[in-house]
PDB file of C-alpha atoms in Angstrom:
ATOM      1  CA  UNK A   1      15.379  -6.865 -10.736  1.00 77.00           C
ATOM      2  CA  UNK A   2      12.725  -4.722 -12.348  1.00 85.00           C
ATOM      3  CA  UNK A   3       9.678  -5.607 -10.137  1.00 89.00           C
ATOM      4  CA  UNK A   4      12.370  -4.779  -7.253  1.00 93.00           C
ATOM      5  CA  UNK A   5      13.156  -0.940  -8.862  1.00 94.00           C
ATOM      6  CA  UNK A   6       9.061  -1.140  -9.125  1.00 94.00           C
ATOM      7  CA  UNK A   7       8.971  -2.203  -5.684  1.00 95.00           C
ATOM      8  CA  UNK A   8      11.178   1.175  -4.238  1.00 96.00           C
ATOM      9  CA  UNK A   9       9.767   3.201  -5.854  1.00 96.00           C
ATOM     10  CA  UNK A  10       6.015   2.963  -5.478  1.00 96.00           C
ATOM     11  CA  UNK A  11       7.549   2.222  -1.894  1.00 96.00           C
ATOM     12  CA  UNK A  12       9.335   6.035  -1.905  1.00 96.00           C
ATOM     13  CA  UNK A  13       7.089   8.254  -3.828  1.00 96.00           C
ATOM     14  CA  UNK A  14       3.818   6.982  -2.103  1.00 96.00           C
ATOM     15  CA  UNK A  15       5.598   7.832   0.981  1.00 96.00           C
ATOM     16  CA  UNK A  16       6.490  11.058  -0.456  1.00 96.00           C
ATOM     17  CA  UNK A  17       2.998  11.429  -1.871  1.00 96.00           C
ATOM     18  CA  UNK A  18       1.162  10.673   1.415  1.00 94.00           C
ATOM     19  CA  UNK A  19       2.660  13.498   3.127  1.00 94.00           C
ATOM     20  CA  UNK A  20       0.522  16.204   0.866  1.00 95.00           C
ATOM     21  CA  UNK A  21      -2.046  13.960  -0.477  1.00 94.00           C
ATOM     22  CA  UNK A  22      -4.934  12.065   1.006  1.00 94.00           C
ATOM     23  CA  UNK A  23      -4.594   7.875   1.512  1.00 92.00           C
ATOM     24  CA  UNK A  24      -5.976   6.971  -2.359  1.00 94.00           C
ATOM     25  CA  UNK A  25      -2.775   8.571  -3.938  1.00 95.00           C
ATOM     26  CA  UNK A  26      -0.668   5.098  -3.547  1.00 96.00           C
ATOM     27  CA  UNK A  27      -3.485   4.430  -6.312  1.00 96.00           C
ATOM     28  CA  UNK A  28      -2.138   7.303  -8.038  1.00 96.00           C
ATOM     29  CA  UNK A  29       1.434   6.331  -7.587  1.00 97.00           C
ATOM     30  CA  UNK A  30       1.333   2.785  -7.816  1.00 96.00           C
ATOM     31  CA  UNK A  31      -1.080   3.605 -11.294  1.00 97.00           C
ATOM     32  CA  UNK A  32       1.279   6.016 -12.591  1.00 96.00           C
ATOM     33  CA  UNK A  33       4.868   4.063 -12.008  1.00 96.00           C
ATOM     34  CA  UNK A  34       3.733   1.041 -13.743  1.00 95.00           C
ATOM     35  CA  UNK A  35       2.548   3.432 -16.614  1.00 94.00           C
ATOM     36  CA  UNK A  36       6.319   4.135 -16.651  1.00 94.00           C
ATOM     37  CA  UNK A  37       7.676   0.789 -15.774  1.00 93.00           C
ATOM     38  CA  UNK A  38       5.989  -2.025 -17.425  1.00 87.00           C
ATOM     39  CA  UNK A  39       5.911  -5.043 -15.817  1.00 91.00           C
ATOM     40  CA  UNK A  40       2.923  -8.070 -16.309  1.00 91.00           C
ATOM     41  CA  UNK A  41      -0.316  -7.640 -14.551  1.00 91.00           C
ATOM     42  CA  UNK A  42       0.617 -10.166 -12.293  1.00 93.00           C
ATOM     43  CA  UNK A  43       4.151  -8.811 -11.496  1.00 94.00           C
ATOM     44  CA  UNK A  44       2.692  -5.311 -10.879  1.00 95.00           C
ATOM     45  CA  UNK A  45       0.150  -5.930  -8.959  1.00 96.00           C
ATOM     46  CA  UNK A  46       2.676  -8.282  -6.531  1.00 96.00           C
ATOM     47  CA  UNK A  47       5.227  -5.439  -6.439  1.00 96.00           C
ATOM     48  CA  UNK A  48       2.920  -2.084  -6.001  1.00 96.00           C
ATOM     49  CA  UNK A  49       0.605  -4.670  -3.099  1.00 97.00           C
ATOM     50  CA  UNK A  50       4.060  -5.441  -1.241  1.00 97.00           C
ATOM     51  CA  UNK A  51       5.731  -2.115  -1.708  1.00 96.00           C
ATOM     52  CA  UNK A  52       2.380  -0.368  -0.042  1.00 97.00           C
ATOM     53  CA  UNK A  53       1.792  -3.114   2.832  1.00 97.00           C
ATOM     54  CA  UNK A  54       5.509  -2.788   3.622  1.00 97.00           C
ATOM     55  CA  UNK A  55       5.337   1.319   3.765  1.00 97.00           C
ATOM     56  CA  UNK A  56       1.727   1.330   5.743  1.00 96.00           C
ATOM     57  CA  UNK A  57       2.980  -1.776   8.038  1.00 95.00           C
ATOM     58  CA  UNK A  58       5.666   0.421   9.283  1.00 95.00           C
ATOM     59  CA  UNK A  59       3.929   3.529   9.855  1.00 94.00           C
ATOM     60  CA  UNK A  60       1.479   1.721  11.647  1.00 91.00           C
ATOM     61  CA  UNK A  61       4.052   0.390  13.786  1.00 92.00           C
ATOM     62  CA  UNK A  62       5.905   4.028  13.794  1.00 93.00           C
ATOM     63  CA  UNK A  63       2.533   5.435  15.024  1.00 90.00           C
ATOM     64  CA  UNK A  64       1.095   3.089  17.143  1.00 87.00           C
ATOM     65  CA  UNK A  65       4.658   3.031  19.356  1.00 88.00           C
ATOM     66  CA  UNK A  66       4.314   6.895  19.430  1.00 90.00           C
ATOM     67  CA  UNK A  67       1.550   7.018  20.687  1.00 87.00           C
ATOM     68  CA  UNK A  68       1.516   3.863  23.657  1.00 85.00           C
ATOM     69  CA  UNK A  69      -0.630   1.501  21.032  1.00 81.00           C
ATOM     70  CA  UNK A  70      -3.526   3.625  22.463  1.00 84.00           C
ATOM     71  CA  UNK A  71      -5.506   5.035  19.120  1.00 83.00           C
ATOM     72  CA  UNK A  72      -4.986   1.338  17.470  1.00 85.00           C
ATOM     73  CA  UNK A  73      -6.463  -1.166  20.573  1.00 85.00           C
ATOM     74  CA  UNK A  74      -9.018   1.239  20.611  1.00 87.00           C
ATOM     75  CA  UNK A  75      -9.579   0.591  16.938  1.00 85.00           C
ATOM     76  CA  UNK A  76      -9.453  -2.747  16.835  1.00 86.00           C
ATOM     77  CA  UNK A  77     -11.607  -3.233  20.181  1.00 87.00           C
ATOM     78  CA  UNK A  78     -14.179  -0.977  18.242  1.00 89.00           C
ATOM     79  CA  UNK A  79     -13.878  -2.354  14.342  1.00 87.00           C
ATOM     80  CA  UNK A  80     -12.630  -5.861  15.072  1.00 85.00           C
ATOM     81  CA  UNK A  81     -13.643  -6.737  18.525  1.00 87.00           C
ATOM     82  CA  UNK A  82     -10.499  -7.808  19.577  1.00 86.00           C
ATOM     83  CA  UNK A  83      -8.097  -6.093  21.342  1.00 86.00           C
ATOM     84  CA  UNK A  84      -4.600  -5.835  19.102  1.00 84.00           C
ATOM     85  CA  UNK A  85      -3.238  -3.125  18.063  1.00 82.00           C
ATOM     86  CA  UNK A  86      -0.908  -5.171  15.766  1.00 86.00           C
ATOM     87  CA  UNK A  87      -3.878  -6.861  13.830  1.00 89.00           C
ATOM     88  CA  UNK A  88      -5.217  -3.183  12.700  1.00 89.00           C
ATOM     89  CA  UNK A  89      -2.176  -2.607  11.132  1.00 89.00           C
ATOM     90  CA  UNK A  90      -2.138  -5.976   9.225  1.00 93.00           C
ATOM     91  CA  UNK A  91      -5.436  -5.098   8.155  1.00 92.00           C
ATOM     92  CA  UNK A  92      -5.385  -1.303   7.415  1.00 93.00           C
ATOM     93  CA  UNK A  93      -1.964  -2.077   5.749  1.00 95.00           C
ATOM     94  CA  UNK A  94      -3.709  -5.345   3.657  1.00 97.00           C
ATOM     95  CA  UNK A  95      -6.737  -2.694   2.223  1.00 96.00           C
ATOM     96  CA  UNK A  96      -4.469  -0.144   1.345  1.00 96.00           C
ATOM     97  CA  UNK A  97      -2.412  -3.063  -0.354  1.00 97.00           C
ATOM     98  CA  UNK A  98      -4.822  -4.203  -2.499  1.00 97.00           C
ATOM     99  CA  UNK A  99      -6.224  -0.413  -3.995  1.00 97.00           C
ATOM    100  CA  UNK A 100      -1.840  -0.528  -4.654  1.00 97.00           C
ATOM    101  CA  UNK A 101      -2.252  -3.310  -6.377  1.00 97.00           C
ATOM    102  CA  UNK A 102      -5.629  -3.385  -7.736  1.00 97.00           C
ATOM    103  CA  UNK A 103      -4.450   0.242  -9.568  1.00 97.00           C
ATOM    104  CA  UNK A 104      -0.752  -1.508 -10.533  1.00 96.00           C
ATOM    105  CA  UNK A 105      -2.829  -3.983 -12.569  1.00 96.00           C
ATOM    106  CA  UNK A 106      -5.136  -1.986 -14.105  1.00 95.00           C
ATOM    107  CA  UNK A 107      -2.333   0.580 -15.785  1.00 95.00           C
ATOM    108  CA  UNK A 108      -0.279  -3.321 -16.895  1.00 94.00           C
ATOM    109  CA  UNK A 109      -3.981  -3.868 -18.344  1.00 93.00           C
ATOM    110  CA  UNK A 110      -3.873  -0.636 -20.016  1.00 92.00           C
ATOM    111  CA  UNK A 111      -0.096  -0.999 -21.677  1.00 84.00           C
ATOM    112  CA  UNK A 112      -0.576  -4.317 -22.481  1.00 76.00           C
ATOM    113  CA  UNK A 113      -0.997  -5.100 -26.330  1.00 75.00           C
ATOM    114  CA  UNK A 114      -4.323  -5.285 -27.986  1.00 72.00           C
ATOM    115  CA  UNK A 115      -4.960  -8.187 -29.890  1.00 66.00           C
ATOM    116  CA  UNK A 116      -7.212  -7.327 -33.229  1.00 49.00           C
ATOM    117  CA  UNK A 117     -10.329  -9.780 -32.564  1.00 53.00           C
TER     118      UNK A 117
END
């Protein structure tokens, strides 16, 4: 139930935070809520990757609808030579995923216990 709460709310405030601040603040959100809520490196970095490919995969979709899936089989003609619009989302939506989740971990790293070696 905890990496769910974790989950919604990197989800809601890196919405809220994308609106003002550039695309690296889900690092700063996803970072900052597991400073708050502790979970295992593991656990984190599952919850703050899903919770950030969930909330980019459906912008994508939200934008590339808006706009006749113009701008992204453009993209992916020009980045991935191959025309899908869909596939440009998986992939924008899996990079900004893993900085989520790669940040998530890092602050578990940081909470975790030290062990006197």
């Amino acid at each position: 139930m905890k990496s769910f709460a974790h989950f919604l709310l990197v989800l809601l405030l890196a919405y809220a935070a994308g609106m003002i601040l550039p695309w690296w603040s889900v690092a700063l959100v996803a970072f900052l809520v597991t400073l708050l809520m502790p979970l295992s490196p593991g656990k984190s970095f599952f919850s703050a990757f899903m919770g950030i490919f969930v909330l980019w995969m459906i912008l994508a979709f939200y934008m590339d609808v808006r706009n006749d899936h113009l701008l992204a089989n453009r993209m992916s003609e020009m980045i991935l030579k191959v025309r899908s619009g869909p596939l440009m989302g998986v992939v924008s939506s899996f990079l900004g995923a893993l900085v989520a989740g790669f940040a998530a971990s890092t602050a578990a790293f940081v909470r975790a216990p030290k062990n006197a070696a």
